[in-house]
mmCIF file of C-alpha atoms in Angstrom:
data_model
loop_
_atom_site.group_PDB
_atom_site.id
_atom_site.type_symbol
_atom_site.label_atom_id
_atom_site.label_comp_id
_atom_site.label_asym_id
_atom_site.label_seq_id
_atom_site.Cartn_x
_atom_site.Cartn_y
_atom_site.Cartn_z
ATOM 1 C CA LEU A 244 -21.465 11.753 1.322
ATOM 2 C CA ASN A 245 -23.293 9.013 3.140
ATOM 3 C CA LYS A 246 -22.234 6.510 0.459
ATOM 4 C CA LYS A 247 -22.169 2.838 1.511
ATOM 5 C CA MET A 248 -18.806 1.284 0.951
ATOM 6 C CA LYS A 249 -18.296 -2.273 -0.190
ATOM 7 C CA VAL A 250 -15.761 -4.287 1.772
ATOM 8 C CA LEU A 251 -14.449 -7.661 0.752
ATOM 9 C CA PHE A 252 -12.477 -9.752 3.246
ATOM 10 C CA ILE A 253 -10.456 -12.667 1.795
ATOM 11 C CA ILE A 254 -9.548 -15.483 4.100
ATOM 12 C CA LEU A 255 -6.706 -17.691 2.957
ATOM 13 C CA ALA A 256 -5.752 -21.171 4.208
ATOM 14 C CA ASP A 257 -2.656 -21.092 6.317
ATOM 15 C CA ASN A 258 -1.539 -24.267 4.543
ATOM 16 C CA GLU A 259 -2.873 -26.892 2.196
ATOM 17 C CA GLU A 260 -3.310 -29.342 5.120
ATOM 18 C CA GLU A 261 -5.795 -26.955 6.698
ATOM 19 C CA LYS A 262 -7.802 -26.846 3.547
ATOM 20 C CA PHE A 263 -7.699 -30.639 3.158
ATOM 21 C CA LYS A 264 -8.780 -31.201 6.799
ATOM 22 C CA ILE A 265 -11.703 -28.911 6.369
ATOM 23 C CA LYS A 266 -12.923 -30.843 3.330
ATOM 24 C CA LEU A 267 -12.566 -34.157 5.089
ATOM 25 C CA SER A 268 -13.986 -33.333 8.435
ATOM 26 C CA SER A 269 -17.730 -33.205 8.456
ATOM 27 C CA ASP A 270 -18.105 -33.187 12.222
ATOM 28 C CA ALA A 271 -15.641 -30.312 12.869
ATOM 29 C CA GLY A 272 -17.281 -26.990 13.108
ATOM 30 C CA PHE A 273 -16.141 -24.316 10.703
ATOM 31 C CA TYR A 274 -15.637 -20.746 11.753
ATOM 32 C CA ILE A 275 -14.922 -17.331 10.353
ATOM 33 C CA PRO A 276 -11.953 -15.769 12.235
ATOM 34 C CA LEU A 277 -13.320 -13.797 15.171
ATOM 35 C CA GLY A 278 -11.496 -10.526 14.191
ATOM 36 C CA ILE A 279 -13.087 -10.529 10.721
ATOM 37 C CA ALA A 280 -16.532 -11.384 12.203
ATOM 38 C CA LYS A 281 -16.273 -8.415 14.588
ATOM 39 C CA ILE A 282 -15.097 -5.968 11.958
ATOM 40 C CA ALA A 283 -17.791 -7.174 9.547
ATOM 41 C CA ALA A 284 -20.435 -6.622 12.239
ATOM 42 C CA ILE A 285 -19.176 -3.090 12.964
ATOM 43 C CA LEU A 286 -19.133 -2.217 9.292
ATOM 44 C CA GLU A 287 -22.562 -3.669 8.695
ATOM 45 C CA ASN A 288 -23.851 -1.672 11.648
ATOM 46 C CA ASP A 289 -22.483 1.419 9.893
ATOM 47 C CA LYS A 290 -24.578 0.337 6.871
ATOM 48 C CA HIS A 291 -21.591 -0.811 4.681
ATOM 49 C CA LEU A 292 -21.878 -3.867 2.520
ATOM 50 C CA VAL A 293 -19.559 -6.638 3.615
ATOM 51 C CA LYS A 294 -18.627 -9.866 1.825
ATOM 52 C CA VAL A 295 -16.270 -12.567 3.031
ATOM 53 C CA LEU A 296 -14.599 -14.929 0.549
ATOM 54 C CA ASP A 297 -13.240 -17.833 2.512
ATOM 55 C CA THR A 298 -10.830 -19.564 0.158
ATOM 56 C CA ARG A 299 -10.497 -22.454 2.521
ATOM 57 C CA LEU A 300 -13.851 -23.576 1.148
ATOM 58 C CA VAL A 301 -12.925 -23.084 -2.533
ATOM 59 C CA SER A 302 -12.121 -26.357 -4.221
ATOM 60 C CA SER A 303 -11.329 -24.892 -7.643
ATOM 61 C CA ASP A 304 -8.843 -22.229 -8.759
ATOM 62 C CA ILE A 305 -8.531 -19.598 -5.958
ATOM 63 C CA ASN A 306 -7.257 -16.837 -8.288
ATOM 64 C CA LYS A 307 -10.278 -17.401 -10.543
ATOM 65 C CA GLU A 308 -12.644 -17.355 -7.574
ATOM 66 C CA MET A 309 -11.081 -14.145 -6.223
ATOM 67 C CA TYR A 310 -11.143 -12.439 -9.640
ATOM 68 C CA THR A 311 -14.798 -13.378 -10.233
ATOM 69 C CA THR A 312 -15.845 -12.313 -6.756
ATOM 70 C CA ILE A 313 -14.082 -8.896 -7.120
ATOM 71 C CA LYS A 314 -15.462 -8.345 -10.604
ATOM 72 C CA LYS A 315 -19.044 -9.056 -9.415
ATOM 73 C CA PHE A 316 -18.933 -7.403 -5.965
ATOM 74 C CA LYS A 317 -16.908 -4.359 -7.016
ATOM 75 C CA PRO A 318 -15.458 -3.698 -3.518
ATOM 76 C CA ASP A 319 -14.097 -0.287 -2.532
ATOM 77 C CA ILE A 320 -11.514 -1.940 -0.348
ATOM 78 C CA ILE A 321 -10.181 -5.437 0.202
ATOM 79 C CA GLY A 322 -8.880 -6.775 3.534
ATOM 80 C CA PHE A 323 -6.823 -9.834 4.457
ATOM 81 C CA PRO A 324 -6.212 -11.226 7.891
ATOM 82 C CA MET A 325 -2.546 -12.042 8.134
ATOM 83 C CA SER A 326 -0.701 -14.591 10.263
ATOM 84 C CA LEU A 327 2.823 -15.840 10.141
ATOM 85 C CA PHE A 328 1.566 -18.907 8.246
ATOM 86 C CA SER A 329 -0.547 -17.052 5.712
ATOM 87 C CA ALA A 330 1.754 -14.088 5.017
ATOM 88 C CA LYS A 331 3.355 -15.468 1.836
ATOM 89 C CA LYS A 332 -0.096 -16.296 0.461
ATOM 90 C CA VAL A 333 -1.371 -12.837 1.308
ATOM 91 C CA PHE A 334 1.633 -11.292 -0.564
ATOM 92 C CA TYR A 335 1.034 -13.511 -3.577
ATOM 93 C CA ASN A 336 -2.789 -12.909 -3.676
ATOM 94 C CA SER A 337 -2.532 -9.114 -3.124
ATOM 95 C CA ASN A 338 -0.046 -8.968 -6.064
ATOM 96 C CA PHE A 339 -2.499 -10.959 -8.197
ATOM 97 C CA ILE A 340 -5.297 -8.606 -7.279
ATOM 98 C CA LYS A 341 -3.305 -5.423 -8.002
ATOM 99 C CA LYS A 342 -2.406 -6.755 -11.490
ATOM 100 C CA HIS A 343 -6.127 -6.794 -12.293
ATOM 101 C CA PHE A 344 -7.774 -4.166 -10.097
ATOM 102 C CA ASP A 345 -7.015 -0.717 -8.622
ATOM 103 C CA ILE A 346 -8.494 -1.320 -5.186
ATOM 104 C CA PRO A 347 -6.911 -0.453 -1.874
ATOM 105 C CA ILE A 348 -5.680 -3.531 0.089
ATOM 106 C CA VAL A 349 -5.573 -3.546 3.799
ATOM 107 C CA VAL A 350 -3.963 -6.254 6.011
ATOM 108 C CA GLY A 351 -4.214 -6.809 9.694
ATOM 109 C CA GLY A 352 -3.644 -9.442 12.315
ATOM 110 C CA PRO A 353 -0.736 -10.605 14.543
ATOM 111 C CA TYR A 354 1.846 -10.855 11.782
ATOM 112 C CA ALA A 355 0.879 -7.469 10.312
ATOM 113 C CA SER A 356 1.094 -5.824 13.716
ATOM 114 C CA ILE A 357 4.636 -6.979 14.285
ATOM 115 C CA PHE A 358 6.083 -6.589 10.782
ATOM 116 C CA LEU A 359 4.158 -3.545 9.527
ATOM 117 C CA GLU A 360 7.131 -1.605 8.116
ATOM 118 C CA ARG A 361 8.643 -4.672 6.440
ATOM 119 C CA ILE A 362 5.279 -5.491 4.884
ATOM 120 C CA LEU A 363 4.892 -2.058 3.333
ATOM 121 C CA LYS A 364 8.554 -1.812 2.202
ATOM 122 C CA GLN A 365 8.654 -5.237 0.594
ATOM 123 C CA ASN A 366 5.226 -5.402 -1.033
ATOM 124 C CA ASN A 367 3.883 -2.650 -3.252
ATOM 125 C CA SER A 368 0.438 -4.230 -3.526
ATOM 126 C CA ILE A 369 -0.506 -3.713 0.152
ATOM 127 C CA ASP A 370 -1.604 -0.145 0.860
ATOM 128 C CA ILE A 371 -2.465 -0.086 4.575
ATOM 129 C CA VAL A 372 -1.373 -2.164 7.537
ATOM 130 C CA VAL A 373 -3.588 -2.102 10.576
ATOM 131 C CA PHE A 374 -1.778 -2.934 13.815
ATOM 132 C CA GLY A 375 -3.279 -3.708 17.165
ATOM 133 C CA GLU A 376 -7.032 -3.899 17.413
ATOM 134 C CA GLY A 377 -8.507 -2.850 14.098
ATOM 135 C CA TYR A 378 -12.214 -2.941 14.958
ATOM 136 C CA TYR A 379 -12.846 0.785 14.835
ATOM 137 C CA VAL A 380 -9.901 1.866 12.751
ATOM 138 C CA ILE A 381 -11.484 0.262 9.689
ATOM 139 C CA SER A 382 -14.426 2.715 9.806
ATOM 140 C CA GLU A 383 -11.893 5.606 9.777
ATOM 141 C CA ILE A 384 -10.053 4.086 6.847
ATOM 142 C CA LEU A 385 -13.301 3.781 4.886
ATOM 143 C CA SER A 386 -14.232 7.361 5.737
ATOM 144 C CA SER A 387 -10.849 8.665 4.508
ATOM 145 C CA ILE A 388 -11.095 6.672 1.269
ATOM 146 C CA LYS A 389 -14.688 7.759 0.702
ATOM 147 C CA THR A 390 -13.793 11.483 1.168
ATOM 148 C CA ASN A 391 -10.298 11.305 -0.316
ATOM 149 C CA LYS A 392 -8.780 12.511 2.914
ATOM 150 C CA SER A 393 -5.262 11.716 4.153
ATOM 151 C CA LEU A 394 -4.772 8.685 6.282
ATOM 152 C CA LYS A 395 -2.287 10.505 8.458
ATOM 153 C CA ASN A 396 -4.645 11.279 11.350
ATOM 154 C CA ILE A 397 -5.735 7.669 11.821
ATOM 155 C CA LYS A 398 -4.017 6.058 14.802
ATOM 156 C CA GLY A 399 -3.263 2.327 14.541
ATOM 157 C CA ILE A 400 -2.330 2.105 10.894
ATOM 158 C CA ALA A 401 0.762 2.289 8.719
ATOM 159 C CA PHE A 402 0.803 3.184 4.983
ATOM 160 C CA LYS A 403 3.117 4.378 2.282
ATOM 161 C CA GLU A 404 3.301 7.978 1.087
ATOM 162 C CA CYS A 405 5.914 8.904 -1.544
ATOM 163 C CA ASN A 406 7.810 5.680 -0.761
ATOM 164 C CA ASP A 407 8.041 6.547 2.934
ATOM 165 C CA VAL A 408 6.318 4.393 5.500
ATOM 166 C CA ILE A 409 4.024 6.467 7.741
ATOM 167 C CA VAL A 410 3.135 4.988 11.126
#
């Protein structure tokens, strides 16, 4: 039961200009979002395998890159940070993933925290929304998935059960 879980985080560009600026700017530092970095550190500390696909650095077809990464890494769960600016891209890409893979998709971040019910009602490809600080909630989510237990006792998340949104 002490199985390591594989977690893939996918970071999307908020807009094409951001992606373009990153390519052009050699002197600008490049960063992984702090929330993802913290969550990845906690998960790695718990001996889980974590991979981050930063599509802001992908110059070719993002869908192809996601598909290939998922096929090779075989994650147990996929997470997207979600902002107001990246929300539509998260919806689009989570739908793309669900067409090809049966892997739980989790979203978190400021937008997800505010619009959690709307996200779950309007998008069947997103399974779990983490609201507020998700640093330790993610370990509980992985534990529930690993042991096939209900998510109901985890505070700080929303999910769908029989077409009802559970918060």
